PDB file of C-alpha atoms in Angstrom:
ATOM      1  CA  MET A   1      35.626  20.248 155.850  1.00 33.00           C
ATOM      2  CA  ARG A   2      37.552  23.483 155.565  1.00 51.00           C
ATOM      3  CA  HIS A   3      35.963  26.678 156.771  1.00 81.00           C
ATOM      4  CA  LEU A   4      36.601  30.341 157.412  1.00 90.00           C
ATOM      5  CA  PRO A   5      37.890  31.649 160.738  1.00 96.00           C
ATOM      6  CA  LYS A   6      35.475  33.509 162.989  1.00 96.00           C
ATOM      7  CA  ALA A   7      37.936  36.383 163.313  1.00 98.00           C
ATOM      8  CA  ILE A   8      41.260  37.636 162.043  1.00 98.00           C
ATOM      9  CA  LEU A   9      43.546  39.288 164.577  1.00 98.00           C
ATOM     10  CA  TRP A  10      45.874  41.674 162.788  1.00 98.00           C
ATOM     11  CA  ASP A  11      49.172  43.025 163.943  1.00 97.00           C
ATOM     12  CA  LEU A  12      49.494  46.649 162.792  1.00 97.00           C
ATOM     13  CA  ASP A  13      53.096  47.857 162.474  1.00 94.00           C
ATOM     14  CA  GLY A  14      54.876  46.066 159.656  1.00 93.00           C
ATOM     15  CA  THR A  15      51.774  44.048 158.788  1.00 97.00           C
ATOM     16  CA  ILE A  16      49.173  46.613 157.745  1.00 97.00           C
ATOM     17  CA  ILE A  17      51.295  49.767 157.920  1.00 96.00           C
ATOM     18  CA  ASP A  18      54.868  49.885 156.666  1.00 95.00           C
ATOM     19  CA  SER A  19      56.095  51.853 159.665  1.00 93.00           C
ATOM     20  CA  THR A  20      59.363  50.062 160.400  1.00 90.00           C
ATOM     21  CA  GLU A  21      61.642  52.899 159.275  1.00 93.00           C
ATOM     22  CA  CYS A  22      59.539  55.434 161.141  1.00 95.00           C
ATOM     23  CA  HIS A  23      59.844  53.433 164.362  1.00 94.00           C
ATOM     24  CA  TYR A  24      63.581  53.022 163.879  1.00 96.00           C
ATOM     25  CA  GLN A  25      64.223  56.721 163.289  1.00 96.00           C
ATOM     26  CA  SER A  26      61.987  57.654 166.236  1.00 97.00           C
ATOM     27  CA  TRP A  27      63.944  55.361 168.552  1.00 97.00           C
ATOM     28  CA  VAL A  28      67.288  56.652 167.227  1.00 97.00           C
ATOM     29  CA  ASN A  29      66.351  60.277 167.863  1.00 97.00           C
ATOM     30  CA  ALA A  30      64.697  59.727 171.246  1.00 98.00           C
ATOM     31  CA  LEU A  31      67.620  57.683 172.541  1.00 98.00           C
ATOM     32  CA  LYS A  32      70.168  60.130 171.137  1.00 97.00           C
ATOM     33  CA  SER A  33      68.600  63.002 173.084  1.00 97.00           C
ATOM     34  CA  HIS A  34      69.419  61.079 176.275  1.00 97.00           C
ATOM     35  CA  GLY A  35      72.917  60.049 175.255  1.00 97.00           C
ATOM     36  CA  TYR A  36      72.168  56.523 174.034  1.00 98.00           C
ATOM     37  CA  SER A  37      72.334  54.823 170.656  1.00 97.00           C
ATOM     38  CA  ILE A  38      70.925  51.781 168.906  1.00 96.00           C
ATOM     39  CA  THR A  39      72.044  49.651 165.986  1.00 96.00           C
ATOM     40  CA  ARG A  40      69.664  48.739 163.209  1.00 95.00           C
ATOM     41  CA  ASP A  41      70.375  45.043 163.768  1.00 94.00           C
ATOM     42  CA  LEU A  42      69.322  45.280 167.417  1.00 96.00           C
ATOM     43  CA  PHE A  43      66.186  47.181 166.437  1.00 95.00           C
ATOM     44  CA  ASN A  44      65.302  44.701 163.701  1.00 89.00           C
ATOM     45  CA  ALA A  45      65.760  41.729 166.020  1.00 88.00           C
ATOM     46  CA  ASN A  46      63.245  43.167 168.489  1.00 88.00           C
ATOM     47  CA  PHE A  47      60.709  44.829 166.211  1.00 86.00           C
ATOM     48  CA  GLY A  48      57.225  43.792 167.304  1.00 80.00           C
ATOM     49  CA  ARG A  49      57.803  43.989 171.058  1.00 85.00           C
ATOM     50  CA  ASN A  50      56.202  46.695 173.166  1.00 88.00           C
ATOM     51  CA  ASN A  51      58.045  49.870 174.134  1.00 92.00           C
ATOM     52  CA  GLN A  52      58.914  48.933 177.714  1.00 91.00           C
ATOM     53  CA  THR A  53      60.473  45.638 176.706  1.00 91.00           C
ATOM     54  CA  SER A  54      62.224  47.127 173.691  1.00 94.00           C
ATOM     55  CA  LEU A  55      63.716  50.005 175.673  1.00 97.00           C
ATOM     56  CA  SER A  56      65.314  47.723 178.254  1.00 96.00           C
ATOM     57  CA  ILE A  57      66.841  45.654 175.459  1.00 96.00           C
ATOM     58  CA  PHE A  58      68.086  48.720 173.591  1.00 97.00           C
ATOM     59  CA  LEU A  59      69.681  50.231 176.702  1.00 97.00           C
ATOM     60  CA  GLY A  60      71.066  46.961 178.025  1.00 96.00           C
ATOM     61  CA  PHE A  61      69.505  47.616 181.427  1.00 96.00           C
ATOM     62  CA  LYS A  62      66.106  48.315 182.936  1.00 95.00           C
ATOM     63  CA  PRO A  63      65.756  52.088 183.258  1.00 96.00           C
ATOM     64  CA  ASP A  64      64.091  53.770 186.218  1.00 96.00           C
ATOM     65  CA  PRO A  65      60.476  54.777 185.590  1.00 96.00           C
ATOM     66  CA  LYS A  66      61.274  58.466 185.052  1.00 97.00           C
ATOM     67  CA  LEU A  67      63.863  57.832 182.336  1.00 97.00           C
ATOM     68  CA  SER A  68      61.719  55.142 180.754  1.00 97.00           C
ATOM     69  CA  ASN A  69      58.688  57.403 180.546  1.00 96.00           C
ATOM     70  CA  GLN A  70      60.710  60.305 179.142  1.00 97.00           C
ATOM     71  CA  ILE A  71      62.310  58.279 176.359  1.00 98.00           C
ATOM     72  CA  ILE A  72      59.137  56.416 175.433  1.00 96.00           C
ATOM     73  CA  GLN A  73      57.002  59.571 175.382  1.00 96.00           C
ATOM     74  CA  GLU A  74      59.558  61.326 173.168  1.00 97.00           C
ATOM     75  CA  LYS A  75      59.772  58.322 170.862  1.00 97.00           C
ATOM     76  CA  GLU A  76      55.986  58.075 170.527  1.00 95.00           C
ATOM     77  CA  HIS A  77      55.612  61.812 169.914  1.00 96.00           C
ATOM     78  CA  LEU A  78      58.216  61.625 167.148  1.00 97.00           C
ATOM     79  CA  PHE A  79      56.538  58.563 165.652  1.00 96.00           C
ATOM     80  CA  ARG A  80      53.063  60.085 165.520  1.00 96.00           C
ATOM     81  CA  ALA A  81      54.453  63.261 163.949  1.00 96.00           C
ATOM     82  CA  GLU A  82      56.380  61.382 161.252  1.00 95.00           C
ATOM     83  CA  VAL A  83      54.201  58.392 160.343  1.00 96.00           C
ATOM     84  CA  PRO A  84      51.859  60.385 158.041  1.00 95.00           C
ATOM     85  CA  GLU A  85      54.899  61.255 155.898  1.00 94.00           C
ATOM     86  CA  ILE A  86      57.119  58.194 156.281  1.00 92.00           C
ATOM     87  CA  GLY A  87      54.552  55.431 156.749  1.00 95.00           C
ATOM     88  CA  SER A  88      52.453  53.750 154.066  1.00 96.00           C
ATOM     89  CA  MET A  89      50.006  50.915 153.652  1.00 96.00           C
ATOM     90  CA  VAL A  90      51.649  47.556 152.976  1.00 95.00           C
ATOM     91  CA  PRO A  91      50.928  46.832 149.277  1.00 94.00           C
ATOM     92  CA  GLY A  92      47.850  44.684 148.734  1.00 96.00           C
ATOM     93  CA  VAL A  93      46.671  44.666 152.341  1.00 97.00           C
ATOM     94  CA  ASN A  94      43.537  46.655 151.447  1.00 97.00           C
ATOM     95  CA  THR A  95      42.396  43.744 149.294  1.00 97.00           C
ATOM     96  CA  TRP A  96      42.711  41.299 152.203  1.00 98.00           C
ATOM     97  CA  LEU A  97      40.939  43.657 154.596  1.00 98.00           C
ATOM     98  CA  THR A  98      38.121  44.268 152.117  1.00 98.00           C
ATOM     99  CA  THR A  99      37.694  40.578 151.253  1.00 97.00           C
ATOM    100  CA  ALA A 100      37.528  39.510 154.878  1.00 97.00           C
ATOM    101  CA  LYS A 101      34.956  42.197 155.657  1.00 97.00           C
ATOM    102  CA  GLN A 102      32.829  41.260 152.646  1.00 97.00           C
ATOM    103  CA  MET A 103      32.859  37.623 153.776  1.00 95.00           C
ATOM    104  CA  GLY A 104      31.624  38.551 157.242  1.00 96.00           C
ATOM    105  CA  ILE A 105      34.813  37.652 159.074  1.00 97.00           C
ATOM    106  CA  ARG A 106      35.312  39.807 162.153  1.00 98.00           C
ATOM    107  CA  GLN A 107      38.587  41.713 162.278  1.00 98.00           C
ATOM    108  CA  ALA A 108      40.519  43.103 165.213  1.00 98.00           C
ATOM    109  CA  ILE A 109      43.811  44.867 165.757  1.00 98.00           C
ATOM    110  CA  ALA A 110      45.988  43.145 168.363  1.00 98.00           C
ATOM    111  CA  SER A 111      49.073  45.342 168.436  1.00 96.00           C
ATOM    112  CA  SER A 112      51.945  46.042 170.804  1.00 92.00           C
ATOM    113  CA  ALA A 113      51.542  49.739 169.985  1.00 92.00           C
ATOM    114  CA  GLY A 114      49.979  52.228 172.361  1.00 92.00           C
ATOM    115  CA  MET A 115      46.397  53.204 171.633  1.00 96.00           C
ATOM    116  CA  LYS A 116      47.377  56.757 170.608  1.00 95.00           C
ATOM    117  CA  ASN A 117      49.638  55.326 167.926  1.00 95.00           C
ATOM    118  CA  ILE A 118      46.929  52.922 166.784  1.00 97.00           C
ATOM    119  CA  THR A 119      44.281  55.639 166.498  1.00 97.00           C
ATOM    120  CA  THR A 120      46.732  57.988 164.762  1.00 96.00           C
ATOM    121  CA  MET A 121      47.497  55.404 162.085  1.00 96.00           C
ATOM    122  CA  PHE A 122      43.811  54.526 161.758  1.00 96.00           C
ATOM    123  CA  SER A 123      42.978  58.169 161.142  1.00 96.00           C
ATOM    124  CA  VAL A 124      45.840  58.799 158.706  1.00 96.00           C
ATOM    125  CA  PHE A 125      45.238  55.645 156.666  1.00 97.00           C
ATOM    126  CA  GLU A 126      41.420  55.497 157.024  1.00 96.00           C
ATOM    127  CA  LEU A 127      41.243  51.987 158.474  1.00 97.00           C
ATOM    128  CA  LEU A 128      38.444  52.161 161.016  1.00 95.00           C
ATOM    129  CA  GLY A 129      35.719  50.818 158.737  1.00 96.00           C
ATOM    130  CA  TYR A 130      37.386  47.425 158.486  1.00 98.00           C
ATOM    131  CA  PHE A 131      37.590  46.588 162.188  1.00 98.00           C
ATOM    132  CA  ASP A 132      35.326  45.474 165.012  1.00 97.00           C
ATOM    133  CA  LEU A 133      37.877  45.950 167.779  1.00 97.00           C
ATOM    134  CA  LEU A 134      41.201  47.643 168.572  1.00 98.00           C
ATOM    135  CA  VAL A 135      43.379  46.124 171.288  1.00 98.00           C
ATOM    136  CA  SER A 136      46.648  47.636 172.495  1.00 97.00           C
ATOM    137  CA  GLY A 137      49.188  45.414 174.199  1.00 94.00           C
ATOM    138  CA  ALA A 138      51.233  48.354 175.490  1.00 91.00           C
ATOM    139  CA  ASN A 139      50.362  47.518 179.097  1.00 92.00           C
ATOM    140  CA  LEU A 140      50.279  43.745 178.673  1.00 94.00           C
ATOM    141  CA  PRO A 141      53.188  41.284 178.745  1.00 94.00           C
ATOM    142  CA  ALA A 142      55.095  41.804 175.506  1.00 91.00           C
ATOM    143  CA  LYS A 143      54.995  39.471 172.539  1.00 94.00           C
ATOM    144  CA  PRO A 144      56.073  36.637 172.343  1.00 95.00           C
ATOM    145  CA  GLU A 145      53.735  36.323 175.328  1.00 97.00           C
ATOM    146  CA  PRO A 146      50.246  35.608 173.941  1.00 98.00           C
ATOM    147  CA  ASP A 147      48.323  38.061 176.128  1.00 98.00           C
ATOM    148  CA  VAL A 148      47.311  40.621 173.488  1.00 98.00           C
ATOM    149  CA  PHE A 149      45.885  37.932 171.197  1.00 98.00           C
ATOM    150  CA  LEU A 150      44.078  36.178 174.023  1.00 98.00           C
ATOM    151  CA  ALA A 151      42.657  39.524 175.176  1.00 98.00           C
ATOM    152  CA  ALA A 152      41.320  40.232 171.688  1.00 98.00           C
ATOM    153  CA  ALA A 153      39.727  36.786 171.413  1.00 98.00           C
ATOM    154  CA  ASP A 154      38.142  37.202 174.841  1.00 98.00           C
ATOM    155  CA  LEU A 155      36.672  40.592 173.928  1.00 98.00           C
ATOM    156  CA  LEU A 156      35.287  39.078 170.720  1.00 98.00           C
ATOM    157  CA  LYS A 157      33.881  36.207 172.835  1.00 98.00           C
ATOM    158  CA  LEU A 158      35.662  33.653 170.668  1.00 98.00           C
ATOM    159  CA  PRO A 159      37.878  30.676 171.526  1.00 97.00           C
ATOM    160  CA  PRO A 160      41.520  30.886 170.357  1.00 97.00           C
ATOM    161  CA  GLU A 161      40.955  28.192 167.738  1.00 95.00           C
ATOM    162  CA  GLY A 162      38.328  30.422 166.103  1.00 96.00           C
ATOM    163  CA  CYS A 163      40.913  33.115 165.369  1.00 98.00           C
ATOM    164  CA  VAL A 164      43.661  33.491 162.784  1.00 98.00           C
ATOM    165  CA  VAL A 165      46.553  35.866 163.437  1.00 98.00           C
ATOM    166  CA  ILE A 166      48.325  37.795 160.678  1.00 98.00           C
ATOM    167  CA  GLU A 167      51.821  38.877 161.722  1.00 97.00           C
ATOM    168  CA  ASP A 168      55.159  40.021 160.346  1.00 95.00           C
ATOM    169  CA  SER A 169      57.460  39.634 163.361  1.00 93.00           C
ATOM    170  CA  VAL A 170      59.196  36.688 164.976  1.00 93.00           C
ATOM    171  CA  ALA A 171      57.839  37.630 168.405  1.00 93.00           C
ATOM    172  CA  GLY A 172      54.329  38.025 166.990  1.00 95.00           C
ATOM    173  CA  VAL A 173      54.326  34.632 165.294  1.00 97.00           C
ATOM    174  CA  GLU A 174      55.486  32.976 168.508  1.00 97.00           C
ATOM    175  CA  ALA A 175      52.816  34.828 170.483  1.00 97.00           C
ATOM    176  CA  ALA A 176      50.120  33.607 168.097  1.00 98.00           C
ATOM    177  CA  LYS A 177      51.239  29.994 168.432  1.00 98.00           C
ATOM    178  CA  ARG A 178      51.409  30.288 172.237  1.00 98.00           C
ATOM    179  CA  ALA A 179      47.831  31.582 172.126  1.00 98.00           C
ATOM    180  CA  GLY A 180      46.764  28.422 170.291  1.00 98.00           C
ATOM    181  CA  MET A 181      45.891  30.302 167.111  1.00 98.00           C
ATOM    182  CA  ALA A 182      46.703  29.633 163.479  1.00 97.00           C
ATOM    183  CA  CYS A 183      49.131  32.191 162.077  1.00 98.00           C
ATOM    184  CA  ILE A 184      49.810  33.639 158.652  1.00 98.00           C
ATOM    185  CA  ALA A 185      53.171  35.418 158.443  1.00 98.00           C
ATOM    186  CA  VAL A 186      53.908  38.036 155.799  1.00 97.00           C
ATOM    187  CA  VAL A 187      57.487  38.679 154.728  1.00 95.00           C
ATOM    188  CA  THR A 188      57.749  42.434 155.271  1.00 92.00           C
ATOM    189  CA  SER A 189      60.133  42.721 158.238  1.00 86.00           C
ATOM    190  CA  HIS A 190      61.874  39.346 158.435  1.00 89.00           C
ATOM    191  CA  VAL A 191      63.060  36.622 156.090  1.00 91.00           C
ATOM    192  CA  LYS A 192      61.094  33.410 155.688  1.00 94.00           C
ATOM    193  CA  SER A 193      63.482  31.290 157.748  1.00 95.00           C
ATOM    194  CA  GLN A 194      62.847  33.505 160.783  1.00 94.00           C
ATOM    195  CA  LEU A 195      59.083  33.077 160.432  1.00 96.00           C
ATOM    196  CA  ALA A 196      59.119  29.294 160.066  1.00 96.00           C
ATOM    197  CA  SER A 197      56.887  28.760 163.127  1.00 97.00           C
ATOM    198  CA  ALA A 198      53.926  30.276 161.273  1.00 98.00           C
ATOM    199  CA  ASP A 199      51.380  27.900 159.760  1.00 97.00           C
ATOM    200  CA  ILE A 200      51.892  29.483 156.364  1.00 96.00           C
ATOM    201  CA  ILE A 201      54.093  32.281 155.037  1.00 97.00           C
ATOM    202  CA  VAL A 202      53.143  34.643 152.220  1.00 96.00           C
ATOM    203  CA  ASP A 203      55.620  36.834 150.367  1.00 93.00           C
ATOM    204  CA  ASP A 204      53.111  39.661 150.252  1.00 92.00           C
ATOM    205  CA  PHE A 205      49.394  40.371 150.066  1.00 96.00           C
ATOM    206  CA  THR A 206      49.203  39.725 146.327  1.00 93.00           C
ATOM    207  CA  THR A 207      48.561  36.124 147.377  1.00 93.00           C
ATOM    208  CA  PRO A 208      44.751  35.776 147.148  1.00 95.00           C
ATOM    209  CA  PHE A 209      43.158  35.978 150.590  1.00 96.00           C
ATOM    210  CA  LEU A 210      41.090  32.832 150.174  1.00 93.00           C
ATOM    211  CA  ASP A 211      44.083  30.840 148.938  1.00 94.00           C
ATOM    212  CA  ALA A 212      45.962  31.732 152.112  1.00 95.00           C
ATOM    213  CA  ILE A 213      43.025  30.874 154.370  1.00 95.00           C
ATOM    214  CA  ARG A 214      42.412  27.566 152.606  1.00 92.00           C
ATOM    215  CA  SER A 215      46.096  26.690 152.996  1.00 92.00           C
ATOM    216  CA  LEU A 216      45.594  26.707 156.761  1.00 93.00           C
ATOM    217  CA  GLY A 217      43.372  23.639 156.471  1.00 85.00           C
ATOM    218  CA  LEU A 218      40.980  24.778 159.182  1.00 83.00           C
ATOM    219  CA  ASP A 219      38.485  22.106 160.171  1.00 64.00           C
ATOM    220  CA  ASP A 220      34.924  22.405 161.385  1.00 49.00           C
TER     221      ASP A 220
END
């Protein structure tokens, strides 16, 4: 018999908030101030990872802590300043958030972003009322490692199989599957073929929430 999940673990950037361009421009400008550059293709391929992991990939080497902290702090400052103007809610996501809340499904953020970024976006886009828990993976092993999702499930006191992850990135989908969780991927940052490991893929959030959940075939 099919049933509802106990909780939905949401990624934030690219899934709830269309912040991809804001992140890209923030990285470009922060790296440029230190004499480095990044291609859009390299950024796109690694969107969804945390800052420490991303920076090493973008530079092609692991920077010393001082340089790493300087670039990341500049990038995050730029992002928080620009996201109110450049960022926007992913179309239709409010309907999914509202439906899940009305049905009594617990909701948590499980994001690679730092907590300051998470709380900034929550304030700008008035999201707090939907969620029971906010978890930052900034200091955890980066997606595709499953740590941020497992941490969220643990804090909710739920087993992995009781949670459904909603993601937009390749690394995030892989992290969800490594955590032993069902995953819905939304096509906002990557093409469908890149998200094939997800249990189901939706083009956008105009797909009815319950149709997507039922498609997972969750069993009691």
